[in-house]
JSON list of C-alpha atoms in Angstrom, two decimals:
[
{"chain": "A", "resi": 1, "resn": "MET", "atom": "CA", "xyz": [103.15, 100.90, 118.97]},
{"chain": "A", "resi": 2, "resn": "LYS", "atom": "CA", "xyz": [106.23, 100.75, 116.75]},
{"chain": "A", "resi": 3, "resn": "ILE", "atom": "CA", "xyz": [107.13, 103.75, 114.59]},
{"chain": "A", "resi": 4, "resn": "PHE", "atom": "CA", "xyz": [109.59, 103.28, 111.74]},
{"chain": "A", "resi": 5, "resn": "TYR", "atom": "CA", "xyz": [111.05, 106.52, 110.37]},
{"chain": "A", "resi": 6, "resn": "CYS", "atom": "CA", "xyz": [112.23, 105.62, 106.87]},
{"chain": "A", "resi": 7, "resn": "CYS", "atom": "CA", "xyz": [114.62, 107.23, 104.42]},
{"chain": "A", "resi": 8, "resn": "TYR", "atom": "CA", "xyz": [117.13, 106.10, 101.81]},
{"chain": "A", "resi": 9, "resn": "GLY", "atom": "CA", "xyz": [120.05, 105.07, 104.00]},
{"chain": "A", "resi": 10, "resn": "SER", "atom": "CA", "xyz": [118.96, 105.57, 107.64]},
{"chain": "A", "resi": 11, "resn": "ALA", "atom": "CA", "xyz": [121.71, 108.15, 107.99]},
{"chain": "A", "resi": 12, "resn": "HIS", "atom": "CA", "xyz": [120.11, 111.60, 107.89]},
{"chain": "A", "resi": 13, "resn": "SER", "atom": "CA", "xyz": [116.39, 112.40, 107.63]},
{"chain": "A", "resi": 14, "resn": "SER", "atom": "CA", "xyz": [115.14, 109.35, 109.54]},
{"chain": "A", "resi": 15, "resn": "VAL", "atom": "CA", "xyz": [117.72, 109.95, 112.28]},
{"chain": "A", "resi": 16, "resn": "VAL", "atom": "CA", "xyz": [116.64, 113.58, 112.64]},
{"chain": "A", "resi": 17, "resn": "ALA", "atom": "CA", "xyz": [112.92, 112.73, 112.76]},
{"chain": "A", "resi": 18, "resn": "ALA", "atom": "CA", "xyz": [113.47, 109.97, 115.33]},
{"chain": "A", "resi": 19, "resn": "SER", "atom": "CA", "xyz": [115.69, 112.27, 117.39]},
{"chain": "A", "resi": 20, "resn": "ILE", "atom": "CA", "xyz": [113.03, 114.99, 117.43]},
{"chain": "A", "resi": 21, "resn": "HIS", "atom": "CA", "xyz": [110.41, 112.40, 118.37]},
{"chain": "A", "resi": 22, "resn": "LEU", "atom": "CA", "xyz": [112.50, 111.17, 121.30]},
{"chain": "A", "resi": 23, "resn": "GLY", "atom": "CA", "xyz": [113.42, 114.65, 122.52]},
{"chain": "A", "resi": 24, "resn": "MET", "atom": "CA", "xyz": [117.10, 114.37, 121.60]},
{"chain": "A", "resi": 25, "resn": "LEU", "atom": "CA", "xyz": [116.56, 117.54, 119.55]},
{"chain": "A", "resi": 26, "resn": "SER", "atom": "CA", "xyz": [114.35, 120.38, 120.73]},
{"chain": "A", "resi": 27, "resn": "GLU", "atom": "CA", "xyz": [111.32, 121.27, 118.63]},
{"chain": "A", "resi": 28, "resn": "ARG", "atom": "CA", "xyz": [111.73, 124.94, 119.52]},
{"chain": "A", "resi": 29, "resn": "GLY", "atom": "CA", "xyz": [114.93, 125.93, 117.76]},
{"chain": "A", "resi": 30, "resn": "LYS", "atom": "CA", "xyz": [117.21, 124.81, 114.98]},
{"chain": "A", "resi": 31, "resn": "PRO", "atom": "CA", "xyz": [120.00, 122.56, 116.20]},
{"chain": "A", "resi": 32, "resn": "SER", "atom": "CA", "xyz": [123.59, 123.43, 115.46]},
{"chain": "A", "resi": 33, "resn": "ILE", "atom": "CA", "xyz": [125.55, 121.49, 112.87]},
{"chain": "A", "resi": 34, "resn": "LYS", "atom": "CA", "xyz": [127.47, 119.91, 115.76]},
{"chain": "A", "resi": 35, "resn": "ASP", "atom": "CA", "xyz": [124.21, 118.87, 117.47]},
{"chain": "A", "resi": 36, "resn": "LEU", "atom": "CA", "xyz": [123.12, 117.08, 114.30]},
{"chain": "A", "resi": 37, "resn": "ILE", "atom": "CA", "xyz": [126.37, 115.31, 113.49]},
{"chain": "A", "resi": 38, "resn": "ASN", "atom": "CA", "xyz": [126.63, 114.09, 117.10]},
{"chain": "A", "resi": 39, "resn": "LEU", "atom": "CA", "xyz": [123.27, 112.28, 116.97]},
{"chain": "A", "resi": 40, "resn": "PRO", "atom": "CA", "xyz": [123.41, 108.47, 117.21]},
{"chain": "A", "resi": 41, "resn": "HIS", "atom": "CA", "xyz": [123.62, 106.96, 113.70]},
{"chain": "A", "resi": 42, "resn": "TYR", "atom": "CA", "xyz": [123.84, 110.38, 111.99]},
{"chain": "A", "resi": 43, "resn": "ASP", "atom": "CA", "xyz": [125.77, 109.95, 108.72]},
{"chain": "A", "resi": 44, "resn": "LYS", "atom": "CA", "xyz": [127.23, 106.68, 109.93]},
{"chain": "A", "resi": 45, "resn": "THR", "atom": "CA", "xyz": [125.09, 103.94, 108.40]},
{"chain": "A", "resi": 46, "resn": "ARG", "atom": "CA", "xyz": [126.84, 101.80, 105.79]},
{"chain": "A", "resi": 47, "resn": "SER", "atom": "CA", "xyz": [125.22, 100.64, 102.56]},
{"chain": "A", "resi": 48, "resn": "TYR", "atom": "CA", "xyz": [125.17, 97.00, 103.72]},
{"chain": "A", "resi": 49, "resn": "GLN", "atom": "CA", "xyz": [122.96, 98.11, 106.65]},
{"chain": "A", "resi": 50, "resn": "ILE", "atom": "CA", "xyz": [120.13, 99.27, 104.38]},
{"chain": "A", "resi": 51, "resn": "GLY", "atom": "CA", "xyz": [117.01, 97.33, 105.32]},
{"chain": "A", "resi": 52, "resn": "ILE", "atom": "CA", "xyz": [118.02, 96.85, 108.95]},
{"chain": "A", "resi": 53, "resn": "PRO", "atom": "CA", "xyz": [115.80, 98.61, 111.50]},
{"chain": "A", "resi": 54, "resn": "PHE", "atom": "CA", "xyz": [117.79, 100.38, 114.22]},
{"chain": "A", "resi": 55, "resn": "PHE", "atom": "CA", "xyz": [116.09, 100.93, 117.56]},
{"chain": "A", "resi": 56, "resn": "MET", "atom": "CA", "xyz": [116.47, 104.56, 118.66]},
{"chain": "A", "resi": 57, "resn": "GLY", "atom": "CA", "xyz": [114.48, 104.49, 121.89]},
{"chain": "A", "resi": 58, "resn": "THR", "atom": "CA", "xyz": [111.06, 104.51, 123.51]},
{"chain": "A", "resi": 59, "resn": "ASP", "atom": "CA", "xyz": [109.08, 107.73, 123.73]},
{"chain": "A", "resi": 60, "resn": "GLU", "atom": "CA", "xyz": [107.08, 109.13, 126.65]},
{"chain": "A", "resi": 61, "resn": "LYS", "atom": "CA", "xyz": [103.98, 107.15, 125.62]},
{"chain": "A", "resi": 62, "resn": "GLY", "atom": "CA", "xyz": [105.77, 103.82, 125.31]},
{"chain": "A", "resi": 63, "resn": "ARG", "atom": "CA", "xyz": [106.07, 103.86, 121.51]},
{"chain": "A", "resi": 64, "resn": "ASP", "atom": "CA", "xyz": [109.20, 102.15, 120.17]},
{"chain": "A", "resi": 65, "resn": "ILE", "atom": "CA", "xyz": [111.02, 104.36, 117.67]},
{"chain": "A", "resi": 66, "resn": "TYR", "atom": "CA", "xyz": [113.13, 102.88, 114.87]},
{"chain": "A", "resi": 67, "resn": "ILE", "atom": "CA", "xyz": [115.01, 104.20, 111.86]},
{"chain": "A", "resi": 68, "resn": "ILE", "atom": "CA", "xyz": [115.41, 102.25, 108.66]},
{"chain": "A", "resi": 69, "resn": "GLY", "atom": "CA", "xyz": [117.06, 102.89, 105.33]},
{"chain": "A", "resi": 70, "resn": "MET", "atom": "CA", "xyz": [115.21, 101.42, 102.39]},
{"chain": "A", "resi": 71, "resn": "GLY", "atom": "CA", "xyz": [117.57, 102.26, 99.54]},
{"chain": "A", "resi": 72, "resn": "GLY", "atom": "CA", "xyz": [115.99, 101.72, 96.16]},
{"chain": "A", "resi": 73, "resn": "GLU", "atom": "CA", "xyz": [113.94, 98.76, 97.41]},
{"chain": "A", "resi": 74, "resn": "LYS", "atom": "CA", "xyz": [111.40, 100.63, 99.52]},
{"chain": "A", "resi": 75, "resn": "GLN", "atom": "CA", "xyz": [108.42, 98.35, 98.81]},
{"chain": "A", "resi": 76, "resn": "MET", "atom": "CA", "xyz": [110.36, 95.10, 99.15]},
{"chain": "A", "resi": 77, "resn": "ILE", "atom": "CA", "xyz": [111.90, 96.08, 102.50]},
{"chain": "A", "resi": 78, "resn": "LYS", "atom": "CA", "xyz": [108.56, 97.34, 103.81]},
{"chain": "A", "resi": 79, "resn": "ARG", "atom": "CA", "xyz": [106.87, 94.06, 102.77]},
{"chain": "A", "resi": 80, "resn": "ALA", "atom": "CA", "xyz": [109.59, 92.03, 104.50]},
{"chain": "A", "resi": 81, "resn": "ILE", "atom": "CA", "xyz": [109.18, 93.95, 107.76]},
{"chain": "A", "resi": 82, "resn": "ILE", "atom": "CA", "xyz": [105.38, 93.80, 107.60]},
{"chain": "A", "resi": 83, "resn": "SER", "atom": "CA", "xyz": [105.48, 90.04, 106.98]},
{"chain": "A", "resi": 84, "resn": "LEU", "atom": "CA", "xyz": [107.79, 89.59, 109.98]},
{"chain": "A", "resi": 85, "resn": "LEU", "atom": "CA", "xyz": [105.49, 91.70, 112.17]},
{"chain": "A", "resi": 86, "resn": "TYR", "atom": "CA", "xyz": [102.56, 89.58, 110.95]},
{"chain": "A", "resi": 87, "resn": "GLU", "atom": "CA", "xyz": [104.39, 86.36, 111.88]},
{"chain": "A", "resi": 88, "resn": "LEU", "atom": "CA", "xyz": [105.15, 87.86, 115.29]},
{"chain": "A", "resi": 89, "resn": "LYS", "atom": "CA", "xyz": [101.42, 88.56, 115.64]},
{"chain": "A", "resi": 90, "resn": "VAL", "atom": "CA", "xyz": [101.84, 92.35, 115.85]},
{"chain": "A", "resi": 91, "resn": "PRO", "atom": "CA", "xyz": [98.46, 93.84, 114.84]},
{"chain": "A", "resi": 92, "resn": "ASP", "atom": "CA", "xyz": [98.35, 96.20, 111.82]},
{"chain": "A", "resi": 93, "resn": "ASN", "atom": "CA", "xyz": [97.34, 99.11, 114.03]},
{"chain": "A", "resi": 94, "resn": "GLU", "atom": "CA", "xyz": [100.43, 98.69, 116.24]},
{"chain": "A", "resi": 95, "resn": "TYR", "atom": "CA", "xyz": [103.02, 99.93, 113.73]},
{"chain": "A", "resi": 96, "resn": "VAL", "atom": "CA", "xyz": [103.44, 102.73, 111.24]},
{"chain": "A", "resi": 97, "resn": "PHE", "atom": "CA", "xyz": [106.01, 103.59, 108.57]},
{"chain": "A", "resi": 98, "resn": "VAL", "atom": "CA", "xyz": [106.84, 107.29, 108.19]},
{"chain": "A", "resi": 99, "resn": "ASP", "atom": "CA", "xyz": [108.66, 108.43, 105.05]},
{"chain": "A", "resi": 100, "resn": "THR", "atom": "CA", "xyz": [111.13, 111.21, 105.83]},
{"chain": "A", "resi": 101, "resn": "LEU", "atom": "CA", "xyz": [113.01, 111.25, 102.53]},
{"chain": "A", "resi": 102, "resn": "HIS", "atom": "CA", "xyz": [110.65, 113.78, 100.94]},
{"chain": "A", "resi": 103, "resn": "LEU", "atom": "CA", "xyz": [111.84, 116.36, 103.49]},
{"chain": "A", "resi": 104, "resn": "THR", "atom": "CA", "xyz": [115.44, 116.29, 102.31]},
{"chain": "A", "resi": 105, "resn": "ASN", "atom": "CA", "xyz": [116.67, 119.00, 99.99]},
{"chain": "A", "resi": 106, "resn": "PHE", "atom": "CA", "xyz": [119.34, 119.04, 97.31]},
{"chain": "A", "resi": 107, "resn": "ILE", "atom": "CA", "xyz": [122.07, 120.09, 99.74]},
{"chain": "A", "resi": 108, "resn": "THR", "atom": "CA", "xyz": [121.37, 117.16, 102.05]},
{"chain": "A", "resi": 109, "resn": "LYS", "atom": "CA", "xyz": [121.28, 114.74, 99.11]},
{"chain": "A", "resi": 110, "resn": "ILE", "atom": "CA", "xyz": [124.59, 115.99, 97.71]},
{"chain": "A", "resi": 111, "resn": "GLY", "atom": "CA", "xyz": [126.15, 115.83, 101.17]},
{"chain": "A", "resi": 112, "resn": "GLY", "atom": "CA", "xyz": [124.89, 112.28, 101.60]},
{"chain": "A", "resi": 113, "resn": "VAL", "atom": "CA", "xyz": [126.38, 111.15, 98.31]},
{"chain": "A", "resi": 114, "resn": "LEU", "atom": "CA", "xyz": [129.71, 112.80, 99.13]},
{"chain": "A", "resi": 115, "resn": "SER", "atom": "CA", "xyz": [129.87, 111.33, 102.61]},
{"chain": "A", "resi": 116, "resn": "ARG", "atom": "CA", "xyz": [128.23, 107.91, 102.39]},
{"chain": "A", "resi": 117, "resn": "ARG", "atom": "CA", "xyz": [128.86, 106.89, 98.79]},
{"chain": "A", "resi": 118, "resn": "LEU", "atom": "CA", "xyz": [132.14, 108.63, 97.96]},
{"chain": "A", "resi": 119, "resn": "GLY", "atom": "CA", "xyz": [133.67, 108.65, 101.44]},
{"chain": "A", "resi": 120, "resn": "ILE", "atom": "CA", "xyz": [134.36, 112.40, 101.44]},
{"chain": "A", "resi": 121, "resn": "ILE", "atom": "CA", "xyz": [133.06, 112.73, 104.98]},
{"chain": "A", "resi": 122, "resn": "PHE", "atom": "CA", "xyz": [134.77, 116.02, 105.89]},
{"chain": "A", "resi": 123, "resn": "LEU", "atom": "CA", "xyz": [132.80, 117.76, 103.15]},
{"chain": "A", "resi": 124, "resn": "GLY", "atom": "CA", "xyz": [129.63, 115.68, 102.91]},
{"chain": "A", "resi": 125, "resn": "ARG", "atom": "CA", "xyz": [128.68, 115.39, 106.58]},
{"chain": "A", "resi": 126, "resn": "PRO", "atom": "CA", "xyz": [128.53, 119.16, 107.26]},
{"chain": "A", "resi": 127, "resn": "LEU", "atom": "CA", "xyz": [126.59, 119.66, 104.00]},
{"chain": "A", "resi": 128, "resn": "THR", "atom": "CA", "xyz": [123.95, 117.17, 105.11]},
{"chain": "A", "resi": 129, "resn": "ALA", "atom": "CA", "xyz": [123.57, 119.05, 108.39]},
{"chain": "A", "resi": 130, "resn": "ILE", "atom": "CA", "xyz": [123.30, 122.42, 106.62]},
{"chain": "A", "resi": 131, "resn": "GLY", "atom": "CA", "xyz": [120.53, 121.02, 104.44]},
{"chain": "A", "resi": 132, "resn": "ILE", "atom": "CA", "xyz": [118.73, 119.47, 107.41]},
{"chain": "A", "resi": 133, "resn": "ARG", "atom": "CA", "xyz": [118.87, 122.76, 109.32]},
{"chain": "A", "resi": 134, "resn": "MET", "atom": "CA", "xyz": [117.18, 124.50, 106.37]},
{"chain": "A", "resi": 135, "resn": "LYS", "atom": "CA", "xyz": [114.23, 122.08, 106.57]},
{"chain": "A", "resi": 136, "resn": "PHE", "atom": "CA", "xyz": [114.28, 121.49, 110.33]},
{"chain": "A", "resi": 137, "resn": "PHE", "atom": "CA", "xyz": [110.82, 122.83, 111.13]},
{"chain": "A", "resi": 138, "resn": "ASP", "atom": "CA", "xyz": [109.33, 120.64, 108.39]},
{"chain": "A", "resi": 139, "resn": "PHE", "atom": "CA", "xyz": [110.75, 117.69, 110.34]},
{"chain": "A", "resi": 140, "resn": "VAL", "atom": "CA", "xyz": [109.25, 119.07, 113.55]},
{"chain": "A", "resi": 141, "resn": "ASN", "atom": "CA", "xyz": [105.83, 119.35, 111.89]},
{"chain": "A", "resi": 142, "resn": "LEU", "atom": "CA", "xyz": [106.05, 115.80, 110.55]},
{"chain": "A", "resi": 143, "resn": "VAL", "atom": "CA", "xyz": [106.90, 114.43, 113.99]},
{"chain": "A", "resi": 144, "resn": "LYS", "atom": "CA", "xyz": [104.07, 116.39, 115.62]},
{"chain": "A", "resi": 145, "resn": "HIS", "atom": "CA", "xyz": [101.67, 114.91, 113.06]},
{"chain": "A", "resi": 146, "resn": "VAL", "atom": "CA", "xyz": [102.97, 111.37, 113.72]},
{"chain": "A", "resi": 147, "resn": "LYS", "atom": "CA", "xyz": [102.61, 111.81, 117.48]},
{"chain": "A", "resi": 148, "resn": "ASN", "atom": "CA", "xyz": [99.04, 113.08, 117.10]},
{"chain": "A", "resi": 149, "resn": "GLU", "atom": "CA", "xyz": [98.06, 110.26, 114.74]},
{"chain": "A", "resi": 150, "resn": "THR", "atom": "CA", "xyz": [99.55, 107.52, 116.93]},
{"chain": "A", "resi": 151, "resn": "SER", "atom": "CA", "xyz": [98.24, 108.71, 120.32]}
]
């Protein structure tokens, strides 16, 4: 099973969801801002990397966990990946795409624009983490749902 956590730029919400899934972040308590910004790929993906799946790890049940930014071309990127999986003879029931973007709030979005688009990292990166912390248990619930549905 391959699980693709998807967001706009594979820099924030998909990273957090994948990190919860893999146990890099505890489901029991909100992580600190430092915990979030120290995650692999957190607020580091460049715009030219949109559409590239990044392997985050394999979970306890052998599921491969990826993050992917889809930018404004969500359907096109998803079709491209699905067609590649088809050519590689990966059955439809062996992969799932999980949208995480709907869990981001205004603070995370503003922080992402400041950091990733405008390069004001010292201000944007902490804002993204503050916004993520506010919605953290929504991410936990999403990951629990994904784990239950893909067991």
